[in-house]
Coordinates of C-alpha atoms in Angstrom, one line a residue:
M1 CA 0.0 0.0 0.0
S2 CA 1.3 3.5 -0.8
F3 CA 1.7 6.1 1.9
W4 CA 2.7 8.9 -0.5
Q5 CA -0.3 11.0 0.6
L6 CA 0.7 11.0 4.2
D7 CA 3.6 12.7 5.9
S8 CA 5.4 11.0 8.8
R9 CA 3.4 12.9 11.4
C10 CA 0.1 11.7 9.9
V11 CA 1.4 8.1 9.9
A12 CA 2.5 8.5 13.5
I13 CA -0.9 9.9 14.6
L14 CA -2.6 7.0 12.7
R15 CA -0.5 4.5 14.7
Y16 CA -1.2 6.3 17.9
L17 CA -5.0 6.1 17.3
A18 CA -4.9 2.5 16.2
D19 CA -3.0 1.5 19.3
S20 CA -5.3 3.3 21.7
E21 CA -8.3 1.5 23.2
D22 CA -9.9 4.7 24.6
T23 CA -11.4 7.8 23.2
L24 CA -8.7 10.5 22.8
S25 CA -9.5 14.2 22.9
I26 CA -8.0 16.5 20.3
Q27 CA -6.1 18.2 23.2
E28 CA -4.5 14.9 24.2
I29 CA -3.3 14.3 20.7
S30 CA -2.1 17.9 20.4
R31 CA 0.0 17.6 23.6
F32 CA 1.4 14.2 22.8
F33 CA 2.7 15.3 19.4
N34 CA 3.6 18.8 20.5
V35 CA 1.5 20.5 17.8
S36 CA -1.5 22.9 17.8
V37 CA -5.1 21.7 17.9
R38 CA -5.6 23.2 14.5
S39 CA -2.8 21.1 13.1
V40 CA -4.4 17.9 14.6
Y41 CA -7.7 18.7 12.8
Y42 CA -5.8 19.3 9.6
D43 CA -3.9 16.0 9.9
L44 CA -7.1 14.1 10.7
N45 CA -8.6 15.4 7.5
K46 CA -5.6 14.2 5.5
I47 CA -5.7 10.8 7.3
N48 CA -9.4 10.3 6.6
D49 CA -8.9 11.2 2.9
W50 CA -6.2 8.6 2.7
L51 CA -8.2 5.9 4.6
L52 CA -11.1 6.3 2.1
T53 CA -8.6 5.5 -0.7
Q54 CA -7.7 2.4 1.1
Y55 CA -11.4 1.3 1.5
V56 CA -11.4 2.0 5.3
S57 CA -14.1 4.1 6.8
A58 CA -13.2 7.5 8.1
I59 CA -12.3 8.1 11.7
L60 CA -15.1 9.9 13.5
V61 CA -14.3 13.1 15.5
E62 CA -17.2 13.7 18.0
R63 CA -17.5 17.1 19.5
N64 CA -17.0 17.3 23.3
R65 CA -15.8 13.6 23.2
G66 CA -12.9 13.2 20.9
V67 CA -11.5 10.7 18.5
Y68 CA -12.3 7.0 18.7
V69 CA -11.2 4.2 16.4
T70 CA -13.4 1.1 16.3
K71 CA -11.9 -2.4 16.7
I72 CA -12.5 -3.2 13.0
Q73 CA -10.9 0.1 11.9
S74 CA -7.9 -0.6 14.2
E75 CA -7.2 -4.0 12.8
K76 CA -7.4 -2.7 9.2
I77 CA -5.2 0.3 9.9
K78 CA -2.6 -1.9 11.6
D79 CA -2.5 -4.2 8.6
L80 CA -1.9 -1.2 6.4
L81 CA 0.8 0.1 8.7
K82 CA 2.7 -3.1 8.6
S83 CA 3.3 -2.7 4.9
S84 CA 4.6 0.9 5.4
E85 CA 8.3 1.5 5.1
N86 CA 8.0 5.0 6.6
T87 CA 10.3 5.7 9.5
A88 CA 8.7 6.5 12.9
Y89 CA 7.7 10.1 13.4
Y90 CA 9.9 11.9 15.8
V91 CA 8.4 14.8 17.9
L92 CA 10.9 17.6 18.1
S93 CA 11.2 19.3 21.4
P94 CA 11.1 23.1 21.4
K95 CA 14.8 23.3 22.0
E96 CA 15.4 21.0 19.0
R97 CA 13.1 23.1 16.8
H98 CA 15.0 26.3 17.8
R99 CA 18.4 24.7 17.0
I100 CA 17.1 23.6 13.5
Q101 CA 15.6 27.0 12.9
I102 CA 18.8 28.9 13.9
C103 CA 21.0 26.6 11.8
A104 CA 18.7 27.0 8.8
L105 CA 18.7 30.8 9.1
L106 CA 22.5 30.9 9.4
S107 CA 23.1 28.6 6.5
S108 CA 20.6 29.3 3.8
G109 CA 22.0 30.6 0.6
H110 CA 18.6 31.9 -0.6
T111 CA 15.6 33.7 0.8
I112 CA 13.8 31.9 3.6
F113 CA 10.3 32.5 4.8
V114 CA 8.2 31.3 7.7
E115 CA 6.5 28.6 5.5
H116 CA 9.9 27.0 4.9
L117 CA 10.9 27.1 8.6
S118 CA 7.6 25.7 9.7
H119 CA 7.9 22.9 7.2
L120 CA 11.3 22.0 8.5
C121 CA 9.9 21.4 12.0
S122 CA 6.4 20.2 10.9
I123 CA 4.7 22.9 12.9
S124 CA 2.0 25.4 12.2
R125 CA 2.6 29.0 11.2
N126 CA 1.4 30.3 14.5
T127 CA 3.8 28.0 16.4
M128 CA 6.6 29.1 14.0
F129 CA 5.9 32.8 14.8
N130 CA 6.2 32.0 18.5
D131 CA 9.4 30.1 17.9
L132 CA 10.9 33.1 15.9
K133 CA 10.5 35.3 19.0
I134 CA 12.6 33.0 21.0
V135 CA 15.1 32.5 18.1
R136 CA 15.5 36.3 17.8
E137 CA 16.3 36.6 21.5
K138 CA 18.8 33.7 21.3
L139 CA 20.6 35.3 18.4
A140 CA 20.6 38.7 20.0
R141 CA 22.6 37.3 23.0
Y142 CA 25.5 36.8 20.6
G143 CA 25.3 40.1 18.8
L144 CA 23.3 38.8 15.9
N145 CA 20.1 40.5 14.5
L146 CA 17.3 38.6 12.9
T147 CA 15.6 40.8 10.3
F148 CA 12.6 40.4 8.0
E149 CA 11.8 42.1 4.6
T150 CA 8.8 41.3 2.5
Q151 CA 10.8 40.4 -0.6
K152 CA 14.0 39.0 1.1
G153 CA 12.4 37.0 3.9
Y154 CA 14.3 36.4 7.1
E155 CA 18.0 37.2 7.3
V156 CA 20.6 37.1 10.1
K157 CA 22.9 40.1 10.2
G158 CA 26.1 40.3 12.2
A159 CA 29.8 39.3 12.0
I160 CA 30.4 36.2 9.8
F161 CA 32.7 34.6 12.4
Q162 CA 30.0 35.1 15.0
Q163 CA 27.4 33.5 12.7
R164 CA 29.6 30.5 12.2
A165 CA 30.4 30.1 15.9
V166 CA 26.7 30.2 16.7
F167 CA 25.9 27.7 13.9
L168 CA 28.4 25.2 15.2
Y169 CA 27.1 25.7 18.8
Y170 CA 23.6 24.8 17.8
F171 CA 24.5 22.2 15.1
S172 CA 26.4 19.9 17.5
P173 CA 23.3 18.7 19.5
L174 CA 21.6 17.9 16.2
I175 CA 24.1 15.4 15.1
S176 CA 22.4 12.4 16.7
L177 CA 19.1 13.4 15.0
L178 CA 20.8 13.5 11.6
E179 CA 22.8 10.2 12.1
N180 CA 19.7 8.3 13.3
N181 CA 17.5 9.7 10.4
Q182 CA 15.0 11.1 12.9
L183 CA 14.1 14.1 10.9
S184 CA 11.4 13.6 8.3
T185 CA 12.4 16.8 6.5
L186 CA 16.1 15.9 6.3
D187 CA 16.3 16.6 2.6
A188 CA 14.8 20.1 3.0
L189 CA 17.4 21.3 5.5
P190 CA 19.5 24.0 3.9
F191 CA 22.6 23.1 5.9
Y192 CA 22.5 19.4 5.2
N193 CA 23.3 17.7 1.8
R194 CA 24.3 14.1 2.5
E195 CA 26.3 13.6 -0.7
S196 CA 28.3 16.9 -0.3
I197 CA 28.9 16.5 3.4
D198 CA 30.0 12.9 3.0
H199 CA 32.6 14.2 0.5
Y200 CA 34.0 16.7 3.0
V201 CA 33.9 14.1 5.8
K202 CA 36.2 11.8 3.7
I203 CA 38.6 14.7 3.1
L204 CA 38.8 15.5 6.9
Q205 CA 39.2 11.8 7.8
N206 CA 42.1 11.7 5.3
I207 CA 43.7 14.7 7.0
E208 CA 43.1 13.0 10.4
N209 CA 44.8 9.9 9.3
Q210 CA 47.7 11.7 7.6
L211 CA 48.3 13.7 10.8
D212 CA 48.1 10.5 12.9
T213 CA 45.7 12.2 15.3
T214 CA 42.1 11.7 16.6
Y215 CA 39.6 14.5 16.6
V216 CA 36.9 14.7 19.2
E217 CA 33.6 12.9 18.5
G218 CA 31.3 14.8 16.2
M219 CA 33.9 17.4 15.2
I220 CA 34.5 16.0 11.7
L221 CA 30.8 16.0 10.8
S222 CA 30.3 19.5 12.3
L223 CA 33.3 20.9 10.3
A224 CA 32.3 19.1 7.1
T225 CA 28.8 20.6 7.4
L226 CA 30.3 24.0 8.0
I227 CA 32.5 23.7 4.9
Y228 CA 29.3 22.8 2.9
V229 CA 27.6 25.9 4.3
I230 CA 30.7 28.1 3.5
T231 CA 30.6 26.9 -0.2
K232 CA 26.9 28.0 -0.4
R233 CA 27.2 31.4 1.2
N234 CA 29.2 34.4 0.2
G235 CA 31.0 36.1 3.0
H236 CA 34.5 37.3 4.0
I237 CA 35.6 36.3 7.5
D238 CA 37.8 38.8 9.4
L239 CA 41.0 37.1 10.5
S240 CA 42.9 40.3 11.5
D241 CA 43.3 39.0 15.1
I242 CA 45.1 35.9 14.0
D243 CA 48.8 35.6 13.3
A244 CA 48.3 33.8 9.9
K245 CA 52.0 33.4 9.3
D246 CA 52.2 30.7 12.1
I247 CA 49.2 28.8 10.7
L248 CA 50.5 28.9 7.1
Q249 CA 53.5 26.8 8.3
T250 CA 51.4 24.0 9.9
K251 CA 50.8 20.6 8.4
E252 CA 47.1 21.2 8.9
F253 CA 47.0 24.2 6.6
Q254 CA 49.2 22.6 4.0
M255 CA 46.8 19.6 3.8
V256 CA 43.7 21.8 3.7
E257 CA 45.3 23.9 1.0
S258 CA 45.9 20.7 -1.0
L259 CA 42.6 18.9 -0.5
L260 CA 40.3 22.0 -0.4
S261 CA 41.9 24.0 -3.1
E262 CA 38.6 25.4 -4.3
L263 CA 38.3 27.5 -1.1
P264 CA 39.9 30.9 -0.9
E265 CA 43.0 31.2 1.3
Y266 CA 41.3 33.0 4.2
E267 CA 38.8 30.1 4.4
Q268 CA 41.6 27.5 4.2
I269 CA 43.2 29.3 7.2
Y270 CA 39.9 29.3 9.0
I271 CA 39.5 25.5 8.5
A272 CA 43.1 24.9 9.5
M273 CA 42.4 26.8 12.8
H274 CA 39.6 24.4 13.6
L275 CA 41.9 21.4 12.9
L276 CA 44.6 22.9 15.1
G277 CA 42.2 23.9 17.8
S278 CA 40.5 20.6 18.0
R279 CA 43.5 19.1 19.9
V280 CA 43.2 19.3 23.7
Q281 CA 46.8 20.5 24.0
I282 CA 47.6 23.3 21.6
N283 CA 49.7 26.4 21.7
T284 CA 47.5 29.5 21.8
I285 CA 47.5 31.3 18.5
Y286 CA 45.2 34.2 19.5
D287 CA 47.0 37.0 21.5
A288 CA 44.6 37.9 24.3
K289 CA 47.0 40.0 26.4
N290 CA 45.0 43.2 25.8
E291 CA 41.9 41.4 26.9
K292 CA 43.3 40.3 30.3
P293 CA 41.9 43.1 32.5
F294 CA 38.4 42.6 31.0
L295 CA 38.8 38.8 31.3
Y296 CA 39.8 39.1 35.0
T297 CA 36.6 41.1 35.6
V298 CA 34.5 38.5 33.8
A299 CA 36.2 35.7 35.7
S300 CA 35.5 37.6 39.0
Q301 CA 31.8 37.9 38.0
L302 CA 31.7 34.1 37.3
V303 CA 33.2 33.2 40.6
K304 CA 30.9 35.6 42.4
E305 CA 27.9 34.1 40.6
F306 CA 29.0 30.6 41.5
E307 CA 29.5 31.5 45.2
I308 CA 25.9 32.9 45.3
L309 CA 24.5 29.8 43.6
A310 CA 26.5 27.4 45.8
C311 CA 26.0 29.3 49.1
L312 CA 29.8 29.4 49.8
E313 CA 32.9 31.6 49.7
F314 CA 36.2 30.5 48.3
D315 CA 39.2 30.9 50.6
D316 CA 41.7 31.5 47.8
R317 CA 39.3 33.6 45.7
D318 CA 41.8 35.8 44.0
Q319 CA 44.0 32.9 43.0
L320 CA 41.0 31.1 41.5
I321 CA 39.9 34.2 39.6
S322 CA 43.4 34.5 38.1
L323 CA 43.4 30.9 37.1
I324 CA 40.0 31.1 35.3
A325 CA 41.0 34.5 33.7
N326 CA 44.1 32.8 32.4
H327 CA 42.1 29.9 31.0
L328 CA 39.7 32.4 29.3
S329 CA 42.7 34.2 27.8
M330 CA 43.8 30.9 26.2
S331 CA 40.3 30.0 25.2
I332 CA 38.7 33.2 23.9
Y333 CA 39.9 32.8 20.3
R334 CA 38.2 29.3 20.3
Y335 CA 35.0 30.9 21.6
K336 CA 35.2 33.6 19.0
F337 CA 35.6 31.3 16.0
G338 CA 33.4 28.4 17.3
I339 CA 36.4 26.0 17.5
Q340 CA 35.6 22.7 19.2
I341 CA 38.4 21.3 21.2
G342 CA 36.4 18.8 23.1
N343 CA 37.0 17.6 26.7
P344 CA 37.9 13.9 27.0
L345 CA 36.8 14.0 30.6
M346 CA 33.4 15.7 30.1
A347 CA 31.3 12.5 30.5
D348 CA 33.2 11.7 33.7
I349 CA 32.8 15.2 35.0
M350 CA 29.1 15.3 34.3
A351 CA 28.6 11.9 35.9
S352 CA 30.8 12.4 39.0
Y353 CA 30.2 16.1 39.6
S354 CA 26.7 16.6 38.1
D355 CA 25.6 19.1 40.7
L356 CA 28.9 21.1 40.4
F357 CA 28.6 21.0 36.6
E358 CA 25.0 22.3 36.7
L359 CA 26.0 25.2 39.0
T360 CA 28.8 26.0 36.7
V361 CA 26.4 26.0 33.7
K362 CA 24.2 28.6 35.5
A363 CA 27.2 30.7 36.7
S364 CA 28.7 30.6 33.1
K365 CA 25.7 32.6 31.8
V366 CA 27.8 35.7 32.8
L367 CA 30.4 34.5 30.2
K368 CA 27.8 34.4 27.4
D369 CA 26.4 37.8 28.4
S370 CA 29.8 39.5 28.7
L371 CA 31.7 37.9 25.8
K372 CA 28.6 37.7 23.5
M373 CA 29.8 34.3 22.5
P374 CA 28.4 30.7 22.8
I375 CA 30.2 28.7 25.5
P376 CA 30.0 25.0 24.7
D377 CA 29.5 22.4 27.4
F378 CA 33.0 21.0 27.0
E379 CA 34.4 24.5 27.9
I380 CA 32.1 24.7 30.9
A381 CA 33.4 21.3 31.9
Y382 CA 37.0 22.8 32.0
I383 CA 35.8 25.6 34.2
T384 CA 34.0 23.1 36.4
M385 CA 37.3 21.4 37.0
H386 CA 38.9 24.7 38.0
L387 CA 36.1 25.5 40.5
G388 CA 36.1 21.9 41.8
G389 CA 39.8 22.1 42.5
Y390 CA 39.2 24.9 45.0
L391 CA 36.2 23.4 46.9
H392 CA 38.2 21.1 49.2
K393 CA 40.8 23.5 50.6
K394 CA 39.4 23.7 54.2
N395 CA 39.5 21.6 57.3
H396 CA 42.9 20.1 57.0
L397 CA 45.4 19.2 59.8
Q398 CA 49.2 19.6 59.4
R399 CA 50.3 17.7 56.3
N400 CA 53.5 15.6 56.5
F401 CA 53.3 13.2 53.5
Q402 CA 55.3 14.6 50.6
V403 CA 53.4 13.8 47.4
L404 CA 54.3 14.6 43.8
I405 CA 51.5 14.8 41.2
V406 CA 52.4 13.9 37.6
C407 CA 49.7 15.0 35.3
P408 CA 50.4 15.9 31.7
N409 CA 46.7 16.6 30.9
G410 CA 47.0 20.3 31.6
I411 CA 46.3 22.7 34.5
S412 CA 42.5 22.1 34.5
T413 CA 42.8 18.4 35.1
A414 CA 45.6 18.9 37.6
S415 CA 43.6 21.5 39.6
I416 CA 40.6 19.2 40.3
L417 CA 43.0 16.2 40.9
R418 CA 44.9 18.2 43.5
G419 CA 41.7 19.2 45.3
E420 CA 40.5 15.5 45.4
I421 CA 43.9 14.3 46.8
E422 CA 44.2 17.0 49.4
A423 CA 40.7 16.3 50.6
L424 CA 41.4 12.6 50.9
H425 CA 43.7 12.8 54.0
P426 CA 44.7 15.6 56.3
N427 CA 48.5 14.8 56.3
L428 CA 49.0 15.0 52.5
K429 CA 51.3 17.7 51.2
I430 CA 51.4 18.3 47.5
M431 CA 54.9 19.3 46.6
A432 CA 54.2 20.2 43.0
I433 CA 52.3 19.3 39.9
V434 CA 54.6 18.4 37.0
G435 CA 54.8 16.7 33.7
I436 CA 56.8 13.5 33.1
D437 CA 60.0 15.4 32.5
G438 CA 59.7 17.5 35.7
M439 CA 60.0 14.8 38.3
K440 CA 63.7 14.6 39.0
P441 CA 64.2 17.7 41.4
Y442 CA 61.5 16.3 43.8
L443 CA 62.4 12.6 44.0
D444 CA 64.8 12.8 47.0
E445 CA 62.2 14.4 49.3
C446 CA 59.0 12.8 47.8
D447 CA 57.3 9.9 49.7
F448 CA 55.4 8.7 46.7
I449 CA 54.0 9.9 43.3
I450 CA 50.4 10.0 42.2
S451 CA 50.3 10.0 38.4
T452 CA 47.6 9.9 35.6
V453 CA 50.1 8.1 33.3
D454 CA 52.4 5.1 33.5
L455 CA 55.8 5.9 35.0
N456 CA 59.2 4.4 35.8
A457 CA 60.4 5.9 39.0
P458 CA 62.7 4.9 41.9
I459 CA 59.9 5.6 44.5
P460 CA 56.3 4.2 44.7
V461 CA 53.9 5.4 42.0
I462 CA 50.1 5.2 42.3
K463 CA 48.5 5.5 38.9
V464 CA 45.0 7.1 39.0
K465 CA 42.4 8.3 36.6
P466 CA 42.2 12.1 36.1
I467 CA 38.8 11.9 37.8
I468 CA 39.9 9.6 40.7
T469 CA 37.7 6.7 41.5
E470 CA 36.9 5.0 44.8
D471 CA 39.5 2.3 43.9
D472 CA 42.1 5.1 43.4
R473 CA 41.2 6.6 46.8
L474 CA 41.7 3.3 48.5
R475 CA 45.0 2.7 46.9
I476 CA 46.3 6.1 48.0
L477 CA 45.1 5.6 51.6
S478 CA 46.7 2.1 51.5
R479 CA 50.0 3.7 50.5
I480 CA 49.7 6.2 53.4
V481 CA 49.2 3.5 55.9
K482 CA 52.3 1.6 54.6
N483 CA 54.4 4.7 54.9
D484 CA 57.0 4.8 57.7
Q485 CA 55.6 7.9 59.2
V486 CA 52.2 6.3 59.8
K487 CA 52.5 2.5 60.0
K488 CA 50.2 -0.1 61.3
I489 CA 51.7 -2.3 63.9
Q490 CA 52.6 -5.6 62.2
N491 CA 52.5 -9.2 63.3
G492 CA 48.7 -9.3 63.7
I493 CA 48.5 -6.7 66.4
T494 CA 45.2 -4.7 66.1
L495 CA 43.9 -1.5 67.5
D496 CA 41.7 -3.5 70.0
T497 CA 44.7 -5.4 71.2
V498 CA 46.7 -2.2 71.9
L499 CA 43.7 -0.5 73.6
G500 CA 43.2 -3.6 75.8
I501 CA 46.7 -3.2 77.1
V502 CA 46.6 0.6 77.5
S503 CA 43.3 0.5 79.5
N504 CA 45.2 -1.1 82.4
Y505 CA 47.5 1.9 82.8
V506 CA 45.5 5.0 82.2
T507 CA 42.5 6.7 83.7
S508 CA 39.1 6.6 82.0
D509 CA 39.4 10.3 81.0
S510 CA 42.9 9.8 79.5
Y511 CA 41.7 6.5 77.8
E512 CA 39.3 8.4 75.5
K513 CA 42.0 10.8 74.4
V514 CA 44.5 7.9 73.8
K515 CA 41.8 5.9 71.9
K516 CA 41.1 8.9 69.6
D517 CA 44.8 9.4 68.9
L518 CA 45.4 5.7 68.2
S519 CA 42.3 5.5 66.1
Q520 CA 43.8 8.2 63.9
L521 CA 47.0 6.2 63.6
F522 CA 45.2 3.0 62.7
N523 CA 42.5 4.5 60.5
P524 CA 43.5 7.7 58.7
T525 CA 40.4 7.6 56.6
H526 CA 38.1 7.7 59.6
S527 CA 40.2 10.5 61.1
C528 CA 40.0 12.6 58.0
E529 CA 36.2 12.1 57.8
N530 CA 35.8 13.1 61.4
N531 CA 38.0 16.1 61.0
I532 CA 35.9 17.4 58.1
K533 CA 32.6 16.7 59.9
E534 CA 33.8 18.4 63.1
N535 CA 34.8 21.5 61.2
S536 CA 32.0 21.7 58.7
I537 CA 28.6 23.2 59.3
R538 CA 25.8 21.4 57.5
L539 CA 22.1 22.5 57.1
V540 CA 21.1 19.8 59.6
D541 CA 23.4 21.3 62.2
V542 CA 21.4 24.6 62.3
L543 CA 17.9 23.6 61.3
F544 CA 16.2 23.3 64.7
E545 CA 12.4 23.0 65.3
H546 CA 12.1 26.5 66.8
R547 CA 13.6 27.9 63.6
I548 CA 11.0 26.3 61.3
K549 CA 7.8 28.1 60.3
I550 CA 5.0 26.4 58.4
V551 CA 2.7 28.7 56.4
D552 CA 0.1 27.6 53.9
R553 CA 0.3 30.5 51.5
M554 CA 2.2 33.8 51.0
D555 CA 1.3 36.7 48.8
S556 CA 4.9 37.2 47.6
W557 CA 8.3 35.6 47.7
E558 CA 9.7 38.7 49.4
N559 CA 7.3 38.3 52.3
A560 CA 8.1 34.5 52.4
I561 CA 11.8 35.3 52.9
T562 CA 10.9 37.9 55.6
V563 CA 8.6 35.5 57.5
A564 CA 11.1 32.6 57.2
T565 CA 13.8 34.8 58.7
Q566 CA 11.8 35.9 61.8
P567 CA 13.1 33.1 64.1
L568 CA 16.7 34.1 63.3
L569 CA 15.9 37.8 63.9
L570 CA 14.4 37.0 67.3
E571 CA 17.5 35.2 68.5
N572 CA 19.8 37.8 67.0
T573 CA 21.5 35.3 64.7
V574 CA 21.0 37.7 61.8
D575 CA 19.9 41.3 61.6
T576 CA 17.5 43.0 59.2
S577 CA 20.3 43.9 56.7
Y578 CA 20.6 40.2 56.0
V579 CA 17.0 39.9 55.0
E580 CA 17.3 43.0 52.8
A581 CA 20.5 41.5 51.2
M582 CA 18.7 38.2 50.4
I583 CA 15.8 40.0 48.7
A584 CA 18.1 42.4 46.9
G585 CA 20.2 39.5 45.7
V586 CA 17.2 37.9 43.9
H587 CA 16.3 41.3 42.3
R588 CA 19.8 41.6 41.1
Y589 CA 20.8 38.1 40.1
G590 CA 17.5 36.5 39.4
P591 CA 16.0 33.3 41.1
Y592 CA 19.4 31.9 42.1
I593 CA 17.9 30.7 45.4
V594 CA 15.7 28.1 43.7
I595 CA 17.7 24.9 44.1
G596 CA 15.0 22.4 43.0
E597 CA 11.3 22.0 42.1
D598 CA 9.3 23.9 44.7
V599 CA 12.4 24.4 46.9
A600 CA 14.2 27.8 47.5
L601 CA 17.2 28.2 49.8
A602 CA 17.3 32.0 50.5
H603 CA 20.8 33.2 51.5
A604 CA 23.3 36.0 51.3
L605 CA 26.9 36.4 52.3
P606 CA 28.0 36.2 55.9
Q607 CA 29.2 39.9 55.9
D608 CA 25.6 40.9 54.9
G609 CA 24.4 40.7 58.5
V610 CA 25.1 37.3 60.1

């Protein structure tokens, strides 16, 4: 049976109705397929026209009741659907629609109107007009202006490099949809021509093989698609900030020049920059020294935003700000040109530090607003690592284990690794963080080495993953216990055995102190945990019954904060300036106090009146 009259959404609706045993309202169908009620009625008309050509009675739509398919109709429809070779209809989320619309607007080589955009996403004109409002706002964040003229249709105006950076930013999440053929309008996408893009993919894979390197997942398809877009659109990209002489000498440029000779030289340089910048370790080409005062301010704003969201203050705040500003100075040219370097640890970071990553995503909004550039998740993952490295710098006793960290993965990885190791045991002292070639000066004074790579060294080496696992932590603690400075008594003597002897010679008061000291000697992990717990203040430590107020309803969130703070005001734990600071913070920074569904943790800084 032929399905040429029906598009994929109509086929999907028909399957949905045939599988349902209940009457479905038009609104239910509308919500399920994320389309307007009007679109549902329109699709049902098309479905009924088609059913009549297949000698199946039309589906009845009863006012105030909905749509119901009889058992006989359902069986006939299912038989017809079995012979269909159509792919399953995929319902695009609003975010996916916006990504497709933005990429289409930034890549089209001809006039583009609302009808074309609505067809790409299989939505109504009204829904498309609503989407365009959001798309216009998103583009404006990056200094791009969406315009409309009767004869020319929609057009994005702004710097070409900015347009390309934004295109790559929004294209990357679409890759899985393209590869899995989940878009019924794939052939209509102005930025995707399978034959042409496959051609450029093969060229880039050839370059990858010749250079004996591996580019991050998805990078080759993204760049191949961008090359296809470049060949369709006329536009000169400004590379005045780039020292082209250095790039012209690279193997990457020479291969691009040879294999993509149809492109002008400035485009070949631009493509070579992407190939150079897609390696995790790369010498910075863009000179950002004039940007450093500005970047320091931006980094300071980011750290401030993170502190507000996380309800904390960093001890070494200035050092952290300088570290992030330095990272931004090395990364800003990548942001500017949309270069994707990837982060090999991103999946681990998002899994092991999901809360920290989400906070960093929210705090990084200040980067997008200040730099007017899209900040990809892999860059936010690097910033997460910097912040994570400074979260465990409190509550340590005197350290007396000399440890050398060998980590060639870069300062971002080393920063979070250092924080994890220092938080593991109170007596660890990190001598330095070095590459493989920098170990020698430290070997005489070092107790052991913690390394992310295989090493040959005259002292013990513990190899760990850049994001250390529980197994890594146990092996580090095991090495500490074996060290001469803190050594378990051998020959089967246990802590209980020693305490049994000691109890005969000390008073009951002294016994508890001796027991605590010996417990620290026999179990450094427990000692570290107790030390952190004793010196940390948790919510449960301050949330007493007399400080809790239960109110059914409040007329405003400002009043809710004021009422919730009354018990603290009565006991002089805070003063009224703290209440004012909490309310002012929300007015200034937005709803940062909302930490979950229906949960808000109102707070300000300690100096605001605690």
